[in-house]
XYZ file of C-alpha atoms in Angstrom:
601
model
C 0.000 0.000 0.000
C 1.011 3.282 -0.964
C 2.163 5.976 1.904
C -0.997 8.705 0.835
C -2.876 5.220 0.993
C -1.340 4.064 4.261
C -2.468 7.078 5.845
C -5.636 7.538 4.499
C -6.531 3.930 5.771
C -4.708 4.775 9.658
C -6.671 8.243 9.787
C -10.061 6.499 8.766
C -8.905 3.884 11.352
C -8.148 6.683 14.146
C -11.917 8.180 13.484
C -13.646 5.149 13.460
C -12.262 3.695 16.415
C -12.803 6.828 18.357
C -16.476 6.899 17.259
C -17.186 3.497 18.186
C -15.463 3.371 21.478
C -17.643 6.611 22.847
C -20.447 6.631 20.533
C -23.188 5.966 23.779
C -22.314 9.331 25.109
C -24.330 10.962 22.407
C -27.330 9.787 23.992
C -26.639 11.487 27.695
C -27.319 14.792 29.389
C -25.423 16.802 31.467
C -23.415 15.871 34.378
C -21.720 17.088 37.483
C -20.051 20.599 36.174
C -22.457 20.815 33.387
C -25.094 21.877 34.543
C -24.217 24.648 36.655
C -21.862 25.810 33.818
C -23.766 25.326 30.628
C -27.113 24.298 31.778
C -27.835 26.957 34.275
C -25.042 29.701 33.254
C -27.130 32.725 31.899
C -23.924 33.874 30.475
C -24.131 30.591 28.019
C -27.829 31.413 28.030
C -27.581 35.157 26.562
C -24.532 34.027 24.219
C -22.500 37.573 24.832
C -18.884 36.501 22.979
C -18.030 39.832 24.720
C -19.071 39.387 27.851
C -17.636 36.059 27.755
C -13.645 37.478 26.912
C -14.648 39.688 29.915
C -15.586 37.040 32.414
C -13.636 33.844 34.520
C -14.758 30.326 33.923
C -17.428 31.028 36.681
C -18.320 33.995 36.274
C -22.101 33.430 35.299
C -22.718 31.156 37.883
C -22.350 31.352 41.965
C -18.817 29.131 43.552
C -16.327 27.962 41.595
C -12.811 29.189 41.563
C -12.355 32.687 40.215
C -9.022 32.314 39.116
C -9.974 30.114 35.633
C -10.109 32.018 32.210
C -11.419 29.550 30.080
C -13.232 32.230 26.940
C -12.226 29.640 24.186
C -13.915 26.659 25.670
C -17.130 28.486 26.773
C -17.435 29.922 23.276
C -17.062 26.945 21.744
C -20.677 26.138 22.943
C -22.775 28.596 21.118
C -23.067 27.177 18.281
C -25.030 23.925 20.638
C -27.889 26.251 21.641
C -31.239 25.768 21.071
C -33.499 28.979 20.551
C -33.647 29.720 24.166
C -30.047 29.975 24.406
C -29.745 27.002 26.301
C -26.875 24.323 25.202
C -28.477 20.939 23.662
C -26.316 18.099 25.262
C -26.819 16.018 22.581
C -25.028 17.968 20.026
C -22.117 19.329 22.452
C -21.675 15.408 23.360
C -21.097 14.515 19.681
C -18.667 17.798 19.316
C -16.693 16.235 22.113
C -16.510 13.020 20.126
C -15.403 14.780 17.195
C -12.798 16.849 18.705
C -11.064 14.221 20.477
C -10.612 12.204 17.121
C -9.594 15.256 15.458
C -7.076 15.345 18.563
C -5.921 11.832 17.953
C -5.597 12.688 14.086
C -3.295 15.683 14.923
C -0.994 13.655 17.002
C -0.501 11.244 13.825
C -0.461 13.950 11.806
C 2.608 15.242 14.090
C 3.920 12.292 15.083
C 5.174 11.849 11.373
C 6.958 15.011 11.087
C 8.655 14.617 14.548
C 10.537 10.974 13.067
C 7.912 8.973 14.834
C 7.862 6.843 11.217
C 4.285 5.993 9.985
C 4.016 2.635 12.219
C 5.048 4.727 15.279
C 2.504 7.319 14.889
C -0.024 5.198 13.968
C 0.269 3.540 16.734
C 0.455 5.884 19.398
C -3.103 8.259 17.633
C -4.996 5.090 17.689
C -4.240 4.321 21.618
C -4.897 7.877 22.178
C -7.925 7.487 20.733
C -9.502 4.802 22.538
C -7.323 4.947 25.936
C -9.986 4.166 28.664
C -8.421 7.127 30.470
C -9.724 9.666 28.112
C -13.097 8.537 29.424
C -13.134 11.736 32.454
C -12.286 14.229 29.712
C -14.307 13.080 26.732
C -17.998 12.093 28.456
C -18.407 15.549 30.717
C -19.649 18.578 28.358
C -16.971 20.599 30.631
C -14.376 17.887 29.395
C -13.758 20.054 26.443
C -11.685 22.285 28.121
C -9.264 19.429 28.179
C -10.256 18.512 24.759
C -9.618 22.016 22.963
C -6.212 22.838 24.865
C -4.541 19.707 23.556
C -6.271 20.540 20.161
C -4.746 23.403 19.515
C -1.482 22.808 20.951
C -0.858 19.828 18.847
C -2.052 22.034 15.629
C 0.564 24.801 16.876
C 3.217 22.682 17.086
C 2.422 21.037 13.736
C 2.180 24.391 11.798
C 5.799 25.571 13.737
C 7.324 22.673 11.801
C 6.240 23.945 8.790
C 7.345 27.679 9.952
C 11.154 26.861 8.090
C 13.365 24.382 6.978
C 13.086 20.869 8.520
C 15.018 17.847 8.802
C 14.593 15.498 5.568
C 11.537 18.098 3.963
C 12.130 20.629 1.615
C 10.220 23.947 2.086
C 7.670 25.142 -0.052
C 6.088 28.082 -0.816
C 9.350 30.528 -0.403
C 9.292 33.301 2.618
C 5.535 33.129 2.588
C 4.465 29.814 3.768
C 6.976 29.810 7.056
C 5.765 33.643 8.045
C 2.044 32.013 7.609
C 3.220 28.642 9.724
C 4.434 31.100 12.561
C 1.393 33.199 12.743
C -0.676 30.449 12.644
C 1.234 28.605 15.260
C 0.852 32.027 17.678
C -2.949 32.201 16.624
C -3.546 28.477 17.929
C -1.296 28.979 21.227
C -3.555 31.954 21.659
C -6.902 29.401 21.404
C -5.141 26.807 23.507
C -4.229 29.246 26.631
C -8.035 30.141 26.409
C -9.348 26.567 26.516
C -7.670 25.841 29.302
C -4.274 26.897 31.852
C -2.335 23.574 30.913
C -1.815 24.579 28.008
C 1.330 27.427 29.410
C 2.910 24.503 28.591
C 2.335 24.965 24.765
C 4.901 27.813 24.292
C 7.633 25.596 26.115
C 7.233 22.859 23.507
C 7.312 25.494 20.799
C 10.691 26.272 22.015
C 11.774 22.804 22.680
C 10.837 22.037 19.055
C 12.648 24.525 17.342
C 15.706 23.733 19.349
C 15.560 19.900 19.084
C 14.886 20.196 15.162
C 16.305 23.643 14.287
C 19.045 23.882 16.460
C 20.180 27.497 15.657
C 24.477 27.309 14.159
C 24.938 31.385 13.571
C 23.553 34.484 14.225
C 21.177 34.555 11.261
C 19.451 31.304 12.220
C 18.967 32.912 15.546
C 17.100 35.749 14.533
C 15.051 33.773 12.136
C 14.016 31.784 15.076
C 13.353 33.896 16.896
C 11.121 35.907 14.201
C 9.151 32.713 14.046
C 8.445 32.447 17.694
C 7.511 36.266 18.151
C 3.862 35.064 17.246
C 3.803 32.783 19.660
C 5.159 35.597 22.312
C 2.687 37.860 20.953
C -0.289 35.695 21.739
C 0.894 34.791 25.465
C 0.706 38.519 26.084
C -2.761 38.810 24.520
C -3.774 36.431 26.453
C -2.301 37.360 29.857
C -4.070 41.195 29.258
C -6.964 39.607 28.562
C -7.035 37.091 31.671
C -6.178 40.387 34.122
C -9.064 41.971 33.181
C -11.124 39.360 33.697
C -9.669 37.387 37.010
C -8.844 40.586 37.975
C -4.842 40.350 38.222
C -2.032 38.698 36.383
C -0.874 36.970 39.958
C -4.383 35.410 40.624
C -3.472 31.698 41.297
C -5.875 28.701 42.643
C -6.614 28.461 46.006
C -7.770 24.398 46.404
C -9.794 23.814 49.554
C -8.408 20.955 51.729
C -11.731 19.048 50.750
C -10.331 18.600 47.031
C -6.492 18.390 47.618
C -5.482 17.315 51.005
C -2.085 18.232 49.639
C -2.482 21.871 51.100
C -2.130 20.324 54.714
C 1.111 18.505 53.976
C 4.546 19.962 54.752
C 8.378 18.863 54.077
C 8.743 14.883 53.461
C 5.254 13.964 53.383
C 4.641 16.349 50.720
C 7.030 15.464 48.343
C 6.570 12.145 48.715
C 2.634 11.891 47.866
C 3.411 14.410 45.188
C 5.548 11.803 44.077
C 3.484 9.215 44.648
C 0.945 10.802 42.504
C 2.955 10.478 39.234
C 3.643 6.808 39.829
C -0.233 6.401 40.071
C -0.849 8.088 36.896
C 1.564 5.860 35.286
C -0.260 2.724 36.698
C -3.253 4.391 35.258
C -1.783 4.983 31.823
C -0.534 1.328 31.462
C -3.686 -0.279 33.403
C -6.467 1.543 33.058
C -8.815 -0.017 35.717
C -10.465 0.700 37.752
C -11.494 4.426 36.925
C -13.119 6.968 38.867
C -14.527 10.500 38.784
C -13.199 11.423 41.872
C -11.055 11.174 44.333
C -11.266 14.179 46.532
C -10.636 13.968 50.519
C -8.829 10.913 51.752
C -9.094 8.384 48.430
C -5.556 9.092 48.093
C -3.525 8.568 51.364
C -0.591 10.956 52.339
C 2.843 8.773 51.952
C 4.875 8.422 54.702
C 8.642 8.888 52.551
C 10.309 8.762 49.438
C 10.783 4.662 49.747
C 7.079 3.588 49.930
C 6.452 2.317 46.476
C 4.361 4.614 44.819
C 6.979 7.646 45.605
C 9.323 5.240 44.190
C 7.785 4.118 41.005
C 7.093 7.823 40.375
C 10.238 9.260 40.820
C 11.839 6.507 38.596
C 9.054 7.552 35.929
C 9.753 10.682 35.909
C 13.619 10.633 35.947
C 13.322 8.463 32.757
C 11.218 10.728 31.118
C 13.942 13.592 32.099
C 16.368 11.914 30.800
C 14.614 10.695 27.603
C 13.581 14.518 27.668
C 17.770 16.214 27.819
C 18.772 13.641 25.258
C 17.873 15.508 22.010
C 18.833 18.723 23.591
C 22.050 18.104 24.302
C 23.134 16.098 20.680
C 21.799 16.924 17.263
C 19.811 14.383 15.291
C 16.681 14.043 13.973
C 15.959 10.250 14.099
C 13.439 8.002 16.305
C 15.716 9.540 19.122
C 14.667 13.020 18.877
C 11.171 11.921 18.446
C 11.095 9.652 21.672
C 12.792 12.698 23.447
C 9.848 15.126 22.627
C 7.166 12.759 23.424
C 9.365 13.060 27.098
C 8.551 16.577 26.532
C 5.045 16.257 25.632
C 4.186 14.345 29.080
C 6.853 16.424 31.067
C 5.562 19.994 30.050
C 2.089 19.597 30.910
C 1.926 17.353 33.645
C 4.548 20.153 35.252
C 1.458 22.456 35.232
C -1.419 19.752 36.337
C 0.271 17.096 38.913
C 0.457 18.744 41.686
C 4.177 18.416 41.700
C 5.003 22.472 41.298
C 1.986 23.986 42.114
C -1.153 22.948 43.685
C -3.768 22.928 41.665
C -8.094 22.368 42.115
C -8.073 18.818 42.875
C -5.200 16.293 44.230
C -5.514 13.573 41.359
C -8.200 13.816 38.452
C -7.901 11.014 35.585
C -8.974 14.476 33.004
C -5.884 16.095 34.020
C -3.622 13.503 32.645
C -5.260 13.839 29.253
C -2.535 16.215 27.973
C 0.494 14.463 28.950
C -0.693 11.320 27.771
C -0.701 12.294 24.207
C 3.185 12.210 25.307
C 3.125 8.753 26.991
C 1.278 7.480 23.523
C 3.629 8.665 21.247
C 6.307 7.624 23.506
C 4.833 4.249 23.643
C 4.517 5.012 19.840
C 8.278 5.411 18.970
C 8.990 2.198 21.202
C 7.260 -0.008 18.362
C 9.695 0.523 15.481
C 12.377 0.006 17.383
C 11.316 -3.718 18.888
C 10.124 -4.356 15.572
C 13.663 -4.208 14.156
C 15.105 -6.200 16.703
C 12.887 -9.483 16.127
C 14.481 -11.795 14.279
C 12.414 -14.419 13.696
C 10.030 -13.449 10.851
C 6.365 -14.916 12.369
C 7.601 -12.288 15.270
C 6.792 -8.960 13.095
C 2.818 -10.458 12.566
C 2.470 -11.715 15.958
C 3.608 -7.966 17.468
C 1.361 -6.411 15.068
C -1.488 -8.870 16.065
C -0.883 -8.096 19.815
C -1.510 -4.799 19.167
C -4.710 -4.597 17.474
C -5.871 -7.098 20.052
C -4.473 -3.839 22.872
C -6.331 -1.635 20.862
C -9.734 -3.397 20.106
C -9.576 -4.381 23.788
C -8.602 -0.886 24.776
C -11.839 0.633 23.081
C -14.314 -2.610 24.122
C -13.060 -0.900 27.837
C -13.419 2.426 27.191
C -17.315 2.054 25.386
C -18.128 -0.226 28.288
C -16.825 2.802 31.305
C -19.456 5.159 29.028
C -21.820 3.684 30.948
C -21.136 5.185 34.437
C -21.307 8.397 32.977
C -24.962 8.464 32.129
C -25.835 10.034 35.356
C -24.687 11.214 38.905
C -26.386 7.625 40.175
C -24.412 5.287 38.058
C -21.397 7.567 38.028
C -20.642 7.796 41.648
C -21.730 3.972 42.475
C -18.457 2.753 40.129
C -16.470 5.426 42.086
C -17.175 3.418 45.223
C -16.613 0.216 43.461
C -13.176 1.959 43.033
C -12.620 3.518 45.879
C -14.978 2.451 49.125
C -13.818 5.210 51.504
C -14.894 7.828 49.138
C -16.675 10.321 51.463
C -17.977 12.737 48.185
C -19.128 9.258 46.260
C -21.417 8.588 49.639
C -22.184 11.882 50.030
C -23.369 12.368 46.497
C -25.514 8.940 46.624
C -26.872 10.120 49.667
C -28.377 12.914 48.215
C -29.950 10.862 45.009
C -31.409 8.118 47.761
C -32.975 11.322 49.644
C -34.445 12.575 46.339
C -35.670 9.025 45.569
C -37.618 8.979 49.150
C -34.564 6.006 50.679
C -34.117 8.222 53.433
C -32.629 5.145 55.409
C -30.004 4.693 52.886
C -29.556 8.301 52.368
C -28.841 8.549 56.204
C -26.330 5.494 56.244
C -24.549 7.373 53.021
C -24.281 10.457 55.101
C -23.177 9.124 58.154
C -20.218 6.942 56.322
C -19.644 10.337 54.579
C -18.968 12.261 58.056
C -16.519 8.848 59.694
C -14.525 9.101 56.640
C -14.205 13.293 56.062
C -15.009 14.634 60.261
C -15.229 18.382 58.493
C -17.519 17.742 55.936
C -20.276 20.008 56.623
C -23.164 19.848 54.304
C -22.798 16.189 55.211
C -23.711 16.657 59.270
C -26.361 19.356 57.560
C -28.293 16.380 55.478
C -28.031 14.055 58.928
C -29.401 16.613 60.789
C -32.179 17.406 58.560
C -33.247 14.000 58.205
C -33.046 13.217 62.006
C -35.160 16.092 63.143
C -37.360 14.860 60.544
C -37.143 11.543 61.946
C -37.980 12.675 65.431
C -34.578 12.827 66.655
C -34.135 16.359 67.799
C -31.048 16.061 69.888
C -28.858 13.892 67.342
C -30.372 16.548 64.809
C -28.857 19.678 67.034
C -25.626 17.696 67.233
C -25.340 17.412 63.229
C -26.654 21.070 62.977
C -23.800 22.191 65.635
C -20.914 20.516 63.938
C -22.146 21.962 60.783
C -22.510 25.430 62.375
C -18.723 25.095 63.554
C -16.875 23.292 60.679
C -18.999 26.326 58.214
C -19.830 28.967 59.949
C -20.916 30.739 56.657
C -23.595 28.139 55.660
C -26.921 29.219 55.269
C -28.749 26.754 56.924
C -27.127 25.710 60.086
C -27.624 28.093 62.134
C -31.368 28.400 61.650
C -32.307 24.787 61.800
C -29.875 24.715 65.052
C -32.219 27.417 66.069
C -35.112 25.269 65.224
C -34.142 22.646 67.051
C -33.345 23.977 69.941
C -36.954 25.559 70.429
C -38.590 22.252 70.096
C -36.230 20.796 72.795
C -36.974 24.283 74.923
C -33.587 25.572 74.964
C -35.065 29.579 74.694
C -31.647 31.136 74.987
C -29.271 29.057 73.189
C -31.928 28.919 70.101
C -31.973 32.470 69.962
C -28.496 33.463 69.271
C -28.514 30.460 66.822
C -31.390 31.809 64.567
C -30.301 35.119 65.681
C -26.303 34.491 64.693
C -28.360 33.160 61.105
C -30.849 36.013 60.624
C -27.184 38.493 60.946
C -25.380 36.570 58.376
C -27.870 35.386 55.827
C -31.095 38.313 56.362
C -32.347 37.509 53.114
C -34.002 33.820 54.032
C -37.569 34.095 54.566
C -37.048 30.801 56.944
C -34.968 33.111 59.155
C -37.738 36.082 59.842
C -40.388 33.234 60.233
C -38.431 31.570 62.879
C -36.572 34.370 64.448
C -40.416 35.497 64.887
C -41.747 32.400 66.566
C -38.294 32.963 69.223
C -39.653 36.340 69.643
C -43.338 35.274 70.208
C -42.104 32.305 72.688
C -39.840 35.128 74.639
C -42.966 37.490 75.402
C -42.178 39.990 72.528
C -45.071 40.773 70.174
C -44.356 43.250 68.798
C -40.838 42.246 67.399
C -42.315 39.353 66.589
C -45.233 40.966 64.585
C -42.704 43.117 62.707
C -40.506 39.579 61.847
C -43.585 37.248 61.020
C -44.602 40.700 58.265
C -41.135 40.458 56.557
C -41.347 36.772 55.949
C -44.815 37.037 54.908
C -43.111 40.075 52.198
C -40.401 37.350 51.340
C -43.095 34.899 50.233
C -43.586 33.066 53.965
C -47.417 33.008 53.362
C -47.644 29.922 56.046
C -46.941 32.440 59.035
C -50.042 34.836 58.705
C -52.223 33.079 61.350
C -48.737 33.737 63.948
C -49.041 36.847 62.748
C -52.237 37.643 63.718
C -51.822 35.840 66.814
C -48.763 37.918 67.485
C -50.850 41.352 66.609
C -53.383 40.282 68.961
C -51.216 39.372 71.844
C -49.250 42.510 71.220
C -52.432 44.749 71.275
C -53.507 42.997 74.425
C -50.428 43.481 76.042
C -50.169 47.441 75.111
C -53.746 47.582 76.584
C -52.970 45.777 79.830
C -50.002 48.492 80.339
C -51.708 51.808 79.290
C -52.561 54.402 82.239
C -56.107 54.663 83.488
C -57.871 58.335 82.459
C -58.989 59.948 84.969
């Protein structure tokens, strides 16, 4: 076969296996980010391009952390509303599909111009595009953040090798063509730093590639590089002006609650070593792919004890191989597998610098989407591995029976990957497999908890919350949703407890204070009660609940008046249930002014 053949027949290959390997996800709606951020977001809703370049990630929406700039990615689903403005899952789940083949096309299409050789790159697109792994970044709507950044990083650094002369290609189209490469290459880094913030690491490839392939000999090749990177410098700055604006600072970093990545707690040894020990558990991930999870916030991962405990040991041996696979092609010229294999380092290193944890904290201690960038560098690493074993069998029924082995990987690598679509449905089925893989998941429990209180279980839901509060003591909604199902259950003490360690752990949430408060009055506690609903009524004045109650405190205490005035604020704030205590509380108030008035005489 032909080579224009041969890579027709791997690129319909790369598409096809990527449709058929997530194809069910077309079929599902939105799930755990989506819907406050696309469903729900009226910035989505009104479809403002401008008011989206001026806004974080979150900005439409209440929580979230106000440090993301993520324009590209939120822009990218416009074109998936209906007429109302609102996003149609089903289309945005079959753009996700789309893009991530087109992402496993580009990292052929690269892979051949790095030296990868045609069996190399074939072979590391097609287990990108059906690595089980890809599941977390693929099946959420929100996943395209992950999607786009790798996107158009991979199309940057394809259109910089075209921005000049490289190794074994003449170049076409004179001084035109490279100066169109370059700006094309900036325009792209530009897209990819709005997608998502792994993508910094783009610009460091960009560098890495022209010095790896186009190592500069004399002061003219020096300035030409450097021309042909200005783009690319050019669009960083863009970028950064427009992120100030709308994070409000340059300096604005994350700021991960100890919920998401205990990794804020640890100090010295400790830290480094589950840092670490994080790397070595992507790798396990990466070469075994089971089983997978969609979180693994509070204490899934355990804190290592030191650097000789064997995942900060199989980690730090993973990534000193990759450094030194990485320093290779810098340090000697040539253009071979070598210098591909050496990139791919690269292509793991750069990103996972930004998203492991091991520089910086970041949102979340461990997330199986984060790894989706660097592993389009442990792919093509894998990739450029193939050649070379193929060369070194001898016998000839050797060469069919490696090439057999991996189709078999790679059919059996997308059988996995379209049977995980499943647990991505909904919240239900997607937080039941995280418990399969992780049983002392307190946000799993906590999450089924709340589906088995919708669903009327309350039984189970309180068993889910309870194992939610032994595993994670300072989870507070978690005591809230005991509480609120023991006082409904009759058990007013336990419920104060819950309420109280709510109360203490957040003292800024909006309902434990009050139903403290309410508590306490049916168990006849007058004082205590007070300051509680009083303590909630200071901080969160707008909650009809809080006038209604604080007025029933004030009726209880003697004070009718006050408690007239309360009961007539909650009845403004839509409390229609309280106008008989108001009238009782006019009355009693009347009477009470009329028992105290002076005789005439």
């Amino acid at each position: 076969m032909s080579t224009p053949r041969l890579t027709a027949a791997v690129a319909l290959a790369i598409v096809l296996l990527s449709v058929l390997a997530f194809a069910p996800l077309r079929e599902y709606r939105f799930i755990q980010d989506d819907h406050p951020l696309l469903q729900l977001n009226p910035v989505i809703h009104r479809g403002d391009a401008g008011e989206i370049l001026r806004s974080d990630y979150w900005g439409g929406v209440g929580g979230g952390d106000r440090s993301l700039y993520r324009p590209v990615t939120l822009l990218s689903f416009l074109p998936e509303r209906n007429a109302d403005g609102r996003v149609e899952p089903g289309r945005a789940h079959v753009t996700n599909i789309a893009l991530h083949a087109l992402v496993s096309l580009l990292l052929f299409a690269l892979g051949l111009r790095l030296g990868a050789g045609p069996l190399g790159s074939a072979v590391a697109a097609l287990l990108f595009a059906v690595h089980p792994l890809h599941i977390s970044a693929v099946a959420p709507l929100t996943g395209r953040a992950e999607i786009l950044a790798l996107l158009f990083a991979l199309a940057a650094l394809w259109c910089q090798t075209w921005a000049g002369p490289w190794p074994g290609r003449p170049t076409a189209g004179g001084a035109v063509a490279p100066r169109i490469a370059a700006w094309s290459s900036g325009l792209l880094v530009f897209l990819a730093l709005g997608s998502k913030e792994v993508a910094v690491a783009a610009p460091l490839l960009l560098v890495v590639l022209e010095w790896v392939y186009r190592r500069p000999a004399g002061r003219r090749d020096w300035i030409e590089r450097a021309a042909a990177l200005a783009p690319t410098g050019l669009a960083v700055a863009g970028h950064l002006a427009l992120r100030a604006v709308a994070v409000g600072g340059l300096l604005r970093t994350q700021d991960p609650p100890l919920s998401d990545n205990p990794l804020v707690a640890l100090e010295g040894l400790a830290s480094l070593a589950t840092r670490l020990g994080l790397a070595g558990r992507y790798l396990r991930q990466l070469l075994v792919p089971w089983p997978l999870s969609a979180d693994y916030s509070g204490p899934v991962i355990a804190p290592e004890t030191g650097l000789l405990a064997p995942w900060p040991l199989i980690g730090a041996g993973w990534l000193l191989l990759l450094a030194g696979l990485a320093l290779v092609p810098l340090a000697r010229r040539g253009t071979g597998p070598g210098a591909a294999a050496g990139f791919a380092a690269w292509l793991f290193l750069a990103p996972y610098l930004v998203v492991g944890n091991l520089v910086v904290l970041v949102g979340v201690i461990y997330a199986e989407r984060l790894i989706y960038f660097p592993s389009a560098g442990f792919c093509l690493l894998l990739g450029t591995a193939v050649p070379a074993i193929r060369t070194r069998l001898a016998r000839p029924v050797a060469v069919p029976l490696l090439l057999g082995a991996l189709v078999a990987v790679l059919l059996a690598a997308a059988w996995q990957t379209r049977r995980e679509t499943r647990h991505w449905r909904n919240e239900e089925a997607l937080f039941t497999a995280a418990l399969v893989a992780a049983p002392g998941n307190p946000r799993a429990h906590f999450t089924l908890g709340k589906i088995r209180l919708e669903q009327g279980r309350n039984d189970e839901a309180l068993a889910h919350f309870r194992r939610t509060t032994e595993l994670w003591p300072d989870f507070s909604a978690a005591w809230f949703e005991q509480g609120q199902l023991l006082a409904n259950g009759g058990d007013l003490a336990a419920a104060a407890d819950a309420f109280r360690r709510a109360a203490e752990i957040n003292p800024r949430h909006a309902g434990a204070q009050l139903s403290l408060g309410m508590a306490l009055r049916r168990l006849g506690r007058r004082s205590v009660r007070r300051s509680c609903v009083s303590a909630s009524l200071r901080r969160f004045s707008d909650l009809p609940l809080a006038r209604a109650e604080l007025g029933h405190v004030l009726a209880e205490s003697g004070r009718y008046a006050e408690a007239a005035a309360a009961f007539r604020e909650a009845i403004a704030a839509g409390r229609e249930d309280v106008r008989d205590d108001l009238a009782r509380a006019e009355r009693l108030a009347a009477e009470a002014a009329g028992s105290t008035a002076l005789p005439r005489r």
